[in-house]
Coordinates of C-alpha atoms and ligand atoms in Angstrom, one line a residue:
X1 CA 2.3 -18.9 -1.8
X2 CA 4.5 -17.8 1.1
X3 CA 3.3 -19.1 4.5
X4 CA 3.6 -15.7 6.2
X5 CA 1.0 -13.4 4.6
X6 CA 2.5 -10.4 6.4
X7 CA 5.7 -10.8 4.5
X8 CA 3.9 -9.9 1.3
X9 CA 4.0 -6.4 -0.2
X10 CA 0.7 -4.5 -0.7
X11 CA 1.0 -5.2 -4.5
X12 CA 1.7 -8.9 -3.6
X13 CA -1.4 -9.1 -1.4
X14 CA -3.7 -7.5 -3.9
X15 CA -2.4 -9.9 -6.6
X16 CA -2.8 -12.9 -4.4
X17 CA -6.3 -11.9 -3.4
X18 CA -7.3 -11.2 -7.0
X19 CA -6.0 -14.5 -8.2
X20 CA -7.7 -16.3 -5.4
X21 CA -4.4 -17.6 -3.9
X22 CA -5.2 -15.9 -0.5
X23 CA -8.4 -14.7 1.0
X24 CA -8.6 -11.1 2.3
X25 CA -9.8 -12.6 5.6
X26 CA -6.7 -14.8 5.9
X27 CA -4.5 -11.8 5.1
X28 CA -6.3 -9.8 7.8
X29 CA -6.0 -12.7 10.3
X30 CA -2.2 -12.9 9.7
X31 CA -1.9 -9.2 10.4
X32 CA -4.2 -9.1 13.4
X33 CA -2.2 -12.0 14.9
X34 CA 0.9 -9.9 14.6
X35 CA -0.9 -6.9 16.1
X36 CA -1.8 -9.1 19.2
X37 CA 1.7 -10.2 19.5
X38 CA 3.6 -6.9 19.0
X39 CA 1.2 -4.1 20.1
X40 CA 1.9 -4.5 23.8
X41 CA 5.5 -3.4 23.0
X42 CA 5.0 -1.1 20.1
X43 CA 1.7 0.6 20.9
X44 CA 1.4 1.9 17.3
X45 CA -2.4 1.9 17.3
X46 CA -4.8 4.1 19.2
X47 CA -7.7 2.1 17.8
X48 CA -7.8 -1.3 16.1
X49 CA -10.9 -1.6 14.0
X50 CA -11.1 -5.4 14.1
X51 CA -14.8 -5.9 13.5
X52 CA -15.0 -3.4 10.7
X53 CA -11.8 -4.8 9.1
X54 CA -13.3 -8.3 9.2
X55 CA -16.5 -7.1 7.6
X56 CA -14.5 -5.3 4.9
X57 CA -12.3 -8.4 4.3
X58 CA -15.3 -10.7 4.0
X59 CA -16.9 -8.2 1.5
X60 CA -13.8 -8.3 -0.6
X61 CA -13.8 -12.1 -0.6
X62 CA -17.5 -12.2 -1.4
X63 CA -16.9 -9.8 -4.3
X64 CA -14.3 -12.1 -5.7
X65 CA -16.5 -15.2 -5.3
X66 CA -19.3 -13.4 -7.2
X67 CA -16.9 -12.4 -10.0
X68 CA -16.9 -8.7 -9.3
X69 CA -13.9 -6.6 -10.3
X70 CA -11.5 -6.1 -7.5
X71 CA -9.7 -2.8 -6.8
X72 CA -5.9 -2.2 -6.9
X73 CA -5.6 -2.7 -3.1
X74 CA -7.9 -5.8 -2.8
X75 CA -7.6 -7.1 0.7
X76 CA -4.6 -4.9 1.6
X77 CA -4.5 -4.1 5.4
X78 CA -4.1 -0.4 5.8
X79 CA -3.6 1.8 8.9
X80 CA -4.5 5.4 9.1
X81 CA -2.9 8.2 11.2
X82 CA -5.5 9.3 13.7
X83 CA -5.9 12.7 12.1
X84 CA -7.7 11.2 9.1
X85 CA -11.4 10.8 9.3
X86 CA -12.8 7.3 9.1
X87 CA -16.5 7.4 9.3
X88 CA -18.0 5.9 12.5
X89 CA -14.6 5.6 14.3
X90 CA -13.1 8.0 16.8
X91 CA -10.6 10.6 15.4
X92 CA -8.6 11.9 18.3
X93 CA -5.5 13.4 16.8
X94 CA -3.9 11.9 20.0
X95 CA -5.4 14.8 21.9
X96 CA -7.7 14.8 25.0
X97 CA -9.7 17.6 23.4
X98 CA -11.0 15.2 20.7
X99 CA -11.5 12.2 22.9
X100 CA -14.9 10.8 22.0
X101 CA -15.1 12.6 18.7
X102 CA -16.5 10.1 16.2
X103 CA -16.0 11.0 12.5
X104 CA -19.1 11.7 10.6
X105 CA -17.6 11.1 7.2
X106 CA -14.6 9.6 5.4
X107 CA -11.7 11.7 4.3
X108 CA -11.4 11.6 0.5
X109 CA -8.2 9.6 0.8
X110 CA -10.0 7.1 3.0
X111 CA -13.0 6.9 0.7
X112 CA -10.6 6.1 -2.2
X113 CA -8.8 3.4 -0.2
X114 CA -12.2 1.8 0.6
X115 CA -13.2 2.0 -3.1
X116 CA -9.9 0.3 -4.0
X117 CA -10.9 -2.6 -1.7
X118 CA -8.4 -1.9 1.0
X119 CA -9.1 -3.2 4.5
X120 CA -8.7 -0.5 7.1
X121 CA -7.3 -2.0 10.3
X122 CA -7.1 0.9 12.6
X123 CA -6.0 4.4 13.6
X124 CA -2.4 5.0 14.6
X125 CA -0.7 7.1 17.2
X126 CA 0.8 10.5 16.5
X127 CA 2.1 13.6 18.2
X128 CA -0.9 15.6 19.4
X129 CA -2.4 17.3 16.3
X130 CA 0.8 16.2 14.4
X131 CA 2.9 18.7 16.3
X132 CA 6.2 17.0 17.1
X133 CA 9.0 14.9 15.8
X134 CA 9.0 11.8 18.0
X135 CA 5.4 10.8 18.7
X136 CA 6.2 11.6 22.4
X137 CA 3.6 14.4 22.3
X138 CA 0.7 12.0 22.1
X139 CA -1.7 12.6 25.0
X140 CA -2.3 8.8 25.2
X141 CA 0.7 6.6 24.7
X142 CA 4.2 6.4 23.4
X143 CA 5.0 4.3 20.4
X144 CA 8.2 2.4 20.3
X145 CA 10.6 2.1 17.3
X146 CA 10.3 -1.6 16.1
X147 CA 14.1 -1.7 15.6
X148 CA 14.8 -0.7 19.2
X149 CA 11.9 -0.2 21.6
X150 CA 14.0 2.1 23.7
X151 CA 14.0 4.6 20.8
X152 CA 11.4 6.8 19.2
X153 CA 9.8 5.9 15.9
X154 CA 10.1 9.5 14.8
X155 CA 7.1 11.7 14.5
X156 CA 4.6 13.0 14.1
X157 CA 3.3 9.9 12.2
X158 CA 5.2 7.5 14.4
X159 CA 2.4 5.0 14.8
X160 CA 1.9 4.6 11.0
X161 CA 5.6 4.3 10.4
X162 CA 6.0 1.7 13.2
X163 CA 2.9 -0.3 12.0
X164 CA 4.2 -0.5 8.4
X165 CA 7.7 -1.5 9.5
X166 CA 6.5 -4.1 12.0
X167 CA 4.1 -5.6 9.4
X168 CA 1.0 -4.8 11.5
X169 CA -0.4 -3.6 8.1
X170 CA 0.9 -3.6 4.6
X171 CA 0.5 0.1 4.0
X172 CA -0.2 3.0 6.2
X173 CA -0.9 6.7 5.8
X174 CA 0.4 9.8 7.6
X175 CA 0.4 13.5 7.2
X176 CA 3.5 15.7 6.5
X177 CA 3.4 19.4 7.5
X178 CA 7.2 19.9 8.0
X179 CA 8.5 16.4 8.1
X180 CA 6.0 14.0 9.7
X181 CA 6.2 11.2 7.1
X182 CA 9.8 11.2 6.1
X183 CA 11.8 11.1 9.3
X184 CA 9.5 8.4 10.9
X185 CA 10.0 6.4 7.7
X186 CA 13.8 6.9 8.0
X187 CA 13.7 5.9 11.7
X188 CA 11.6 2.8 11.1
X189 CA 13.3 1.6 7.9
X190 CA 10.4 2.0 5.5
X191 CA 9.6 4.2 2.5
X192 CA 7.8 7.4 3.3
X193 CA 6.4 9.8 0.6
X194 CA 5.3 13.4 1.0
X195 CA 3.6 14.0 -2.3
X196 CA 3.6 17.4 -4.0
X197 CA 1.3 19.9 -2.2
X198 CA -2.1 19.6 -3.8
X199 CA -1.7 16.1 -5.3
X200 CA -3.7 14.4 -2.5
X201 CA -6.9 15.9 -1.2
X202 CA -6.8 17.1 2.3
X203 CA -10.5 16.8 2.7
X204 CA -11.1 14.9 6.0
X205 CA -7.5 15.5 7.3
X206 CA -7.7 17.4 10.5
X207 CA -6.0 20.7 9.6
X208 CA -2.7 21.6 11.3
X209 CA -1.2 24.1 8.9
X210 CA -3.3 24.1 5.7
X211 CA -0.7 25.6 3.4
X212 CA 1.8 22.9 4.3
X213 CA -0.2 19.7 5.1
X214 CA 0.0 16.7 2.8
X215 CA -1.3 13.2 3.2
X216 CA 1.2 10.4 2.1
X217 CA 1.9 6.7 2.4
X218 CA 4.4 4.5 4.3
X219 CA 5.3 1.3 2.6
X220 CA 8.0 -1.3 2.6
X221 CA 8.7 -0.8 -1.0
X222 CA 8.8 2.0 -3.5
X223 CA 6.3 0.1 -5.7
X224 CA 3.8 0.0 -2.8
X225 CA 4.3 3.7 -2.1
X226 CA 3.6 4.5 -5.7
X227 CA 0.6 2.2 -5.8
X228 CA -0.8 3.9 -2.7
X229 CA -0.4 7.3 -4.2
X230 CA -2.1 6.2 -7.4
X231 CA -5.1 5.2 -5.3
X232 CA -5.4 8.3 -3.1
X233 CA -4.1 11.0 -5.4
X234 CA -5.8 13.2 -8.0
X235 CA -8.3 15.9 -8.1
X236 CA -11.0 16.3 -5.5
X237 CA -13.7 19.0 -5.7
X238 CA -14.0 18.9 -1.9
X239 CA -10.5 20.5 -1.4
X240 CA -10.0 23.8 -3.2
X241 CA -6.2 23.5 -2.9
X242 CA -6.2 20.1 -4.6
X243 CA -4.5 20.2 -8.0
X244 CA -6.0 18.9 -11.2
X245 CA -2.9 16.7 -11.8
X246 CA -3.2 12.9 -11.6
X247 CA -0.6 10.9 -9.8
X248 CA 1.8 8.9 -12.0
X249 CA 1.3 5.2 -12.6
X250 CA 3.6 2.8 -10.8
X251 CA 6.8 2.7 -12.9
X252 CA 8.7 -0.4 -13.7
X253 CA 12.2 -0.8 -12.3
X254 CA 14.4 1.0 -14.8
X255 CA 17.5 -0.8 -16.0
X256 CA 19.7 2.2 -15.2
X257 CA 19.6 5.9 -14.4
X258 CA 21.5 7.2 -17.4
X259 CA 20.7 10.8 -18.0
X260 CA 19.4 11.5 -14.5
X261 CA 20.9 14.5 -12.9
X262 CA 21.2 14.4 -9.1
X263 CA 22.1 17.4 -7.0
X264 CA 23.7 17.4 -3.5
X265 CA 22.8 20.6 -1.7
X266 CA 25.9 22.1 -0.2
X267 CA 23.9 23.6 2.7
X268 CA 22.7 20.1 3.9
X269 CA 26.0 18.5 4.5
X270 CA 26.7 20.6 7.6
X271 CA 28.7 20.2 10.7
X272 CA 25.7 18.9 12.8
X273 CA 25.2 16.0 10.5
X274 CA 25.9 12.7 12.2
X275 CA 28.9 10.9 10.6
X276 CA 27.0 7.6 10.2
X277 CA 24.1 9.3 8.5
X278 CA 26.5 11.2 6.2
X279 CA 28.3 8.0 5.3
X280 CA 25.1 6.1 4.5
X281 CA 23.8 9.0 2.3
X282 CA 27.0 9.4 0.4
X283 CA 27.1 5.6 -0.1
X284 CA 23.5 5.8 -1.5
X285 CA 24.6 8.6 -3.8
X286 CA 27.4 6.4 -5.1
X287 CA 24.8 3.7 -5.8
X288 CA 22.9 6.3 -7.9
X289 CA 26.1 7.2 -9.7
X290 CA 26.8 3.5 -10.3
X291 CA 23.4 3.3 -12.0
X292 CA 24.5 6.0 -14.4
X293 CA 23.2 9.2 -12.8
X294 CA 25.4 12.2 -12.9
X295 CA 25.9 14.0 -9.6
X296 CA 26.8 17.6 -8.9
X297 CA 26.6 20.1 -6.1
X298 CA 23.7 22.5 -5.9
X299 CA 23.0 25.4 -3.6
X300 CA 19.8 26.1 -1.7
X301 CA 21.1 29.4 -0.1
X302 CA 18.0 30.2 2.1
X303 CA 18.0 26.8 3.8
X304 CA 19.3 28.4 7.1
X305 CA 16.0 30.3 7.4
X306 CA 13.7 27.4 6.8
X307 CA 13.2 26.3 10.5
X308 CA 12.5 29.9 11.6
X309 CA 10.1 30.5 8.8
X310 CA 8.3 27.2 9.4
X311 CA 8.0 27.8 13.2
X312 CA 6.3 31.1 12.5
X313 CA 4.0 30.0 9.6
X314 CA 2.9 26.6 10.9
X315 CA 2.0 27.8 14.4
X316 CA 0.2 30.8 12.9
X317 CA -2.0 28.6 10.7
X318 CA -2.4 26.1 13.6
X319 CA -3.6 28.9 16.0
X320 CA -6.3 29.7 13.5
X321 CA -7.2 26.1 12.6
X322 CA -7.4 24.9 16.2
X323 CA -9.7 27.8 17.2
X324 CA -12.6 25.5 16.3
X325 CA -11.9 23.1 19.3
X326 CA -13.7 25.1 21.9
X327 CA -15.8 22.4 23.7
X328 CA -19.0 23.2 21.7
X329 CA -18.8 21.0 18.6
X330 CA -16.3 18.3 19.1
X331 CA -15.1 15.8 21.7
X332 CA -14.3 16.8 25.2
X333 CA -16.1 19.6 27.1
X334 CA -15.4 20.9 30.6
X335 CA -18.4 20.1 32.8
X336 CA -18.3 22.8 35.4
X337 CA -17.8 26.2 33.8
X338 CA -19.3 29.4 35.1
X339 CA -20.3 30.9 31.8
X340 CA -19.3 30.6 28.2
X341 CA -15.8 32.2 28.4
X342 CA -14.9 29.9 31.1
X343 CA -16.2 26.9 29.2
X344 CA -13.8 27.8 26.4
X345 CA -10.9 28.4 28.7
X346 CA -11.3 25.3 30.8
X347 CA -12.0 23.0 27.9
X348 CA -8.9 24.3 26.0
X349 CA -6.8 24.5 29.1
X350 CA -7.5 20.9 30.0
X351 CA -7.9 19.5 26.5
X352 CA -4.7 20.6 24.8
X353 CA -1.2 19.4 25.8
X354 CA 1.8 21.7 26.3
X355 CA 3.2 21.6 22.8
X356 CA -0.1 22.5 21.2
X357 CA -0.6 25.3 23.7
X358 CA 2.9 26.5 22.8
X359 CA 2.1 26.5 19.1
X360 CA -1.2 28.4 19.7
X361 CA 0.6 31.0 21.7
X362 CA 3.4 31.4 19.2
X363 CA 1.0 31.6 16.3
X364 CA -1.4 34.0 18.0
X365 CA 1.5 36.3 18.8
X366 CA 2.9 36.2 15.2
X367 CA -0.5 37.0 13.8
X368 CA -1.4 39.8 16.2
X369 CA -1.6 43.4 14.9
X370 CA 1.7 45.1 15.6
X371 CA 3.7 41.8 15.0
X372 CA 2.0 40.5 11.9
X373 CA 4.4 42.4 9.5
X374 CA 7.5 41.7 11.5
X375 CA 6.8 37.9 11.8
X376 CA 4.1 36.4 9.7
X377 CA 4.3 38.6 6.6
X378 CA 8.1 38.5 6.7
X379 CA 8.1 34.7 7.0
X380 CA 5.9 34.4 4.0
X381 CA 8.3 36.4 2.0
X382 CA 11.2 34.3 3.0
X383 CA 9.1 31.2 2.2
X384 CA 9.0 32.5 -1.4
X385 CA 12.8 32.7 -1.4
X386 CA 13.1 29.1 -0.2
X387 CA 10.7 27.9 -2.9
X388 CA 12.7 29.8 -5.5
X389 CA 16.0 28.2 -4.3
X390 CA 14.4 24.8 -5.4
X391 CA 13.1 26.2 -8.7
X392 CA 16.6 27.4 -9.6
X393 CA 18.2 24.2 -8.5
X394 CA 15.7 22.1 -10.6
X395 CA 16.8 23.9 -13.7
X396 CA 20.1 22.1 -13.4
X397 CA 19.1 18.8 -11.8
X398 CA 16.2 16.4 -11.8
X399 CA 16.4 15.3 -8.2
X400 CA 18.0 16.4 -5.0
X401 CA 19.6 13.8 -2.7
X402 CA 20.3 14.5 0.9
X403 CA 19.8 13.0 4.4
X404 CA 16.3 12.7 5.8
X405 CA 17.3 13.4 9.4
X406 CA 20.5 14.8 10.9
X407 CA 20.8 11.8 13.3
X408 CA 19.8 8.1 13.7
X409 CA 16.7 7.4 15.8
X410 CA 17.1 8.9 19.2
X411 CA 16.0 7.6 22.7
X412 CA 12.8 8.5 24.5
X413 CA 13.3 11.7 26.5
X414 CA 16.5 12.7 24.7
X415 CA 15.0 15.9 23.2
X416 CA 11.7 16.4 25.1
X417 CA 13.1 19.0 27.5
X418 CA 14.4 21.2 24.7
X419 CA 11.8 22.1 22.1
X420 CA 14.3 23.9 20.0
X421 CA 16.5 20.8 19.7
X422 CA 13.4 18.9 18.7
X423 CA 12.6 21.5 16.1
X424 CA 16.1 21.4 14.7
X425 CA 15.7 17.7 13.7
X426 CA 13.3 19.0 11.0
X427 CA 16.1 20.9 9.2
X428 CA 16.3 18.7 6.0
X429 CA 12.5 18.2 5.5
X430 CA 10.8 21.5 6.2
X431 CA 12.1 23.2 3.0
X432 CA 10.1 20.7 0.9
X433 CA 6.9 21.6 2.7
X434 CA 7.6 25.3 2.3
X435 CA 8.3 24.8 -1.4
X436 CA 5.4 22.4 -1.8
X437 CA 7.5 19.9 -3.8
X438 CA 7.6 16.1 -3.7
X439 CA 10.0 14.3 -1.4
X440 CA 10.5 10.8 -0.1
X441 CA 12.6 9.0 2.4
X442 CA 14.2 5.6 1.5
X443 CA 16.0 3.3 3.8
X444 CA 19.7 3.5 2.9
X445 CA 21.5 1.5 5.5
X446 CA 21.9 0.6 9.2
X447 CA 24.0 2.4 11.8
X448 CA 26.7 0.4 13.7
X449 CA 24.0 -0.1 16.4
X450 CA 21.7 -1.6 13.8
X451 CA 19.4 1.4 13.5
X452 CA 17.8 2.4 10.1
X453 CA 19.1 5.5 8.3
X454 CA 17.2 7.4 5.6
X455 CA 18.1 8.9 2.2
X456 CA 15.8 11.7 1.1
X457 CA 15.1 12.3 -2.6
X458 CA 13.4 15.6 -3.5
X459 CA 11.8 16.2 -6.9
X460 CA 10.2 19.3 -8.3
X461 CA 6.5 20.0 -7.9
X462 CA 4.6 17.1 -9.6
X463 CA 7.9 15.4 -10.2
X464 CA 6.8 12.1 -8.5
X465 CA 7.4 10.1 -11.7
X466 CA 11.2 11.0 -11.7
X467 CA 11.3 10.4 -8.0
X468 CA 9.7 6.9 -8.2
X469 CA 12.0 5.9 -11.1
X470 CA 15.2 6.7 -9.3
X471 CA 13.8 5.3 -6.0
X472 CA 12.9 2.0 -7.7
X473 CA 16.3 1.7 -9.3
X474 CA 18.0 2.5 -6.0
X475 CA 15.9 0.0 -4.0
X476 CA 16.6 -2.8 -6.5
X477 CA 20.4 -2.0 -6.3
X478 CA 20.5 -1.7 -2.6
X479 CA 17.7 -3.9 -1.0
X480 CA 17.1 -3.1 2.6
X481 CA 16.7 -5.8 5.2
X482 CA 13.1 -6.3 6.5
X483 CA 12.6 -6.4 10.3
X484 CA 12.7 -10.0 11.5
Ligands
LIG501 N1 8.0 18.6 13.6 C1 7.2 19.5 12.9 C2 6.2 20.1 13.9 O1 6.2 19.7 15.0 C3 6.5 18.9 11.8 C4 5.3 18.1 12.1 C5 4.6 17.6 10.9 O2 5.1 17.5 9.8 N2 3.3 17.3 11.1 O3 5.5 21.0 13.6

């Protein structure tokens, strides 16, 4: 048994706990000790649920002593992005408007984690309502990149990515509307998976853009990401957009990738792509080739419209979804209004941060009569073309390989004054949300400055099995250094 329990994978922890080689409480202690030590620098968590975690860990140990069957995540410390409802604990979405809002129920994904005997250690920082790409839009704190605390962890699920990378937990969860799992995974040197739209129930995830949102895991190995998906995925009657498909089982490491057809989208290897990122991704593609995969160029011709389409559709849906935060039902309420209208105005004026207000204004404008056809309806039509690009490409290839982000992790403040520059960093990830397909970021190397770089693998809708297979082979061939 290794001395440092935080060095174990999620699968390793669950195995050790099941076999009685480690207690869930000892595993929790090891992680909480690291939280104490590293949180002052990282600030990945908005809430650490120490007492509840201890009670959950003791319950797992008790269950084992009494011979009860243990779940697939027995004793695994898990962190949740603070837009996932955990009953009895504050859910803030890193927004002042939800300060004090205590969740009345568990999200389906959270209930399934608990049923799998996971130990939930806390709620992680994010860009307010998951709107952003660096976690700098949190109303409460900024989270540092564990590889270089002067840099952002990526966003919007930056807290979850940093927590998994720094071994403050063994697994964490985020949400991905246009990118928010994959680039943070790339920036923090961990695996991040955006499952196929509908494979994981969104019940209990605070809605940002309902036609794009997906819950997915961060892990330090592909095996753990697949294990996490197998626990939270699958049909849920509480979410009408949830598919009937079941997630695939965790695949073994394949001996090779013979017969796998990999496509490189011409439109992604563009002039704005950082040379170090390009080199790492091309190197990763060579690894896939070396394993027997065949590689060819593919075209996704409508890629250039993806950001424009997303930044019409996502704000439109957000403007509608966020209408419920009016000071009446949830969280913060302005205390000195003169009348109802002013209560709404003052609550929303003080409760939402600037990026959220920008989205609400953009979305309300795009949905208003007179502009609806020109913006919202047109964006929906172009979205269908973007989805068709992938359908056509997946006739010729099984997977698409490309960069996760155009640049290595950037510094705090580098893009905050220019929202469009921030939006452009989503260029390689948004198309998968618009198409609803499966996509993951895998660590594929370090820059000269020692910063993690990400390879993105995209599979067709419900193509997670192919994705995991290739990802496991890649990871075995090109192991990534863990953070010291
Ligand atoms: N950066 C994108 C946005 O700000 C995507 C965020 C996300 O995936 N939640 O909307």
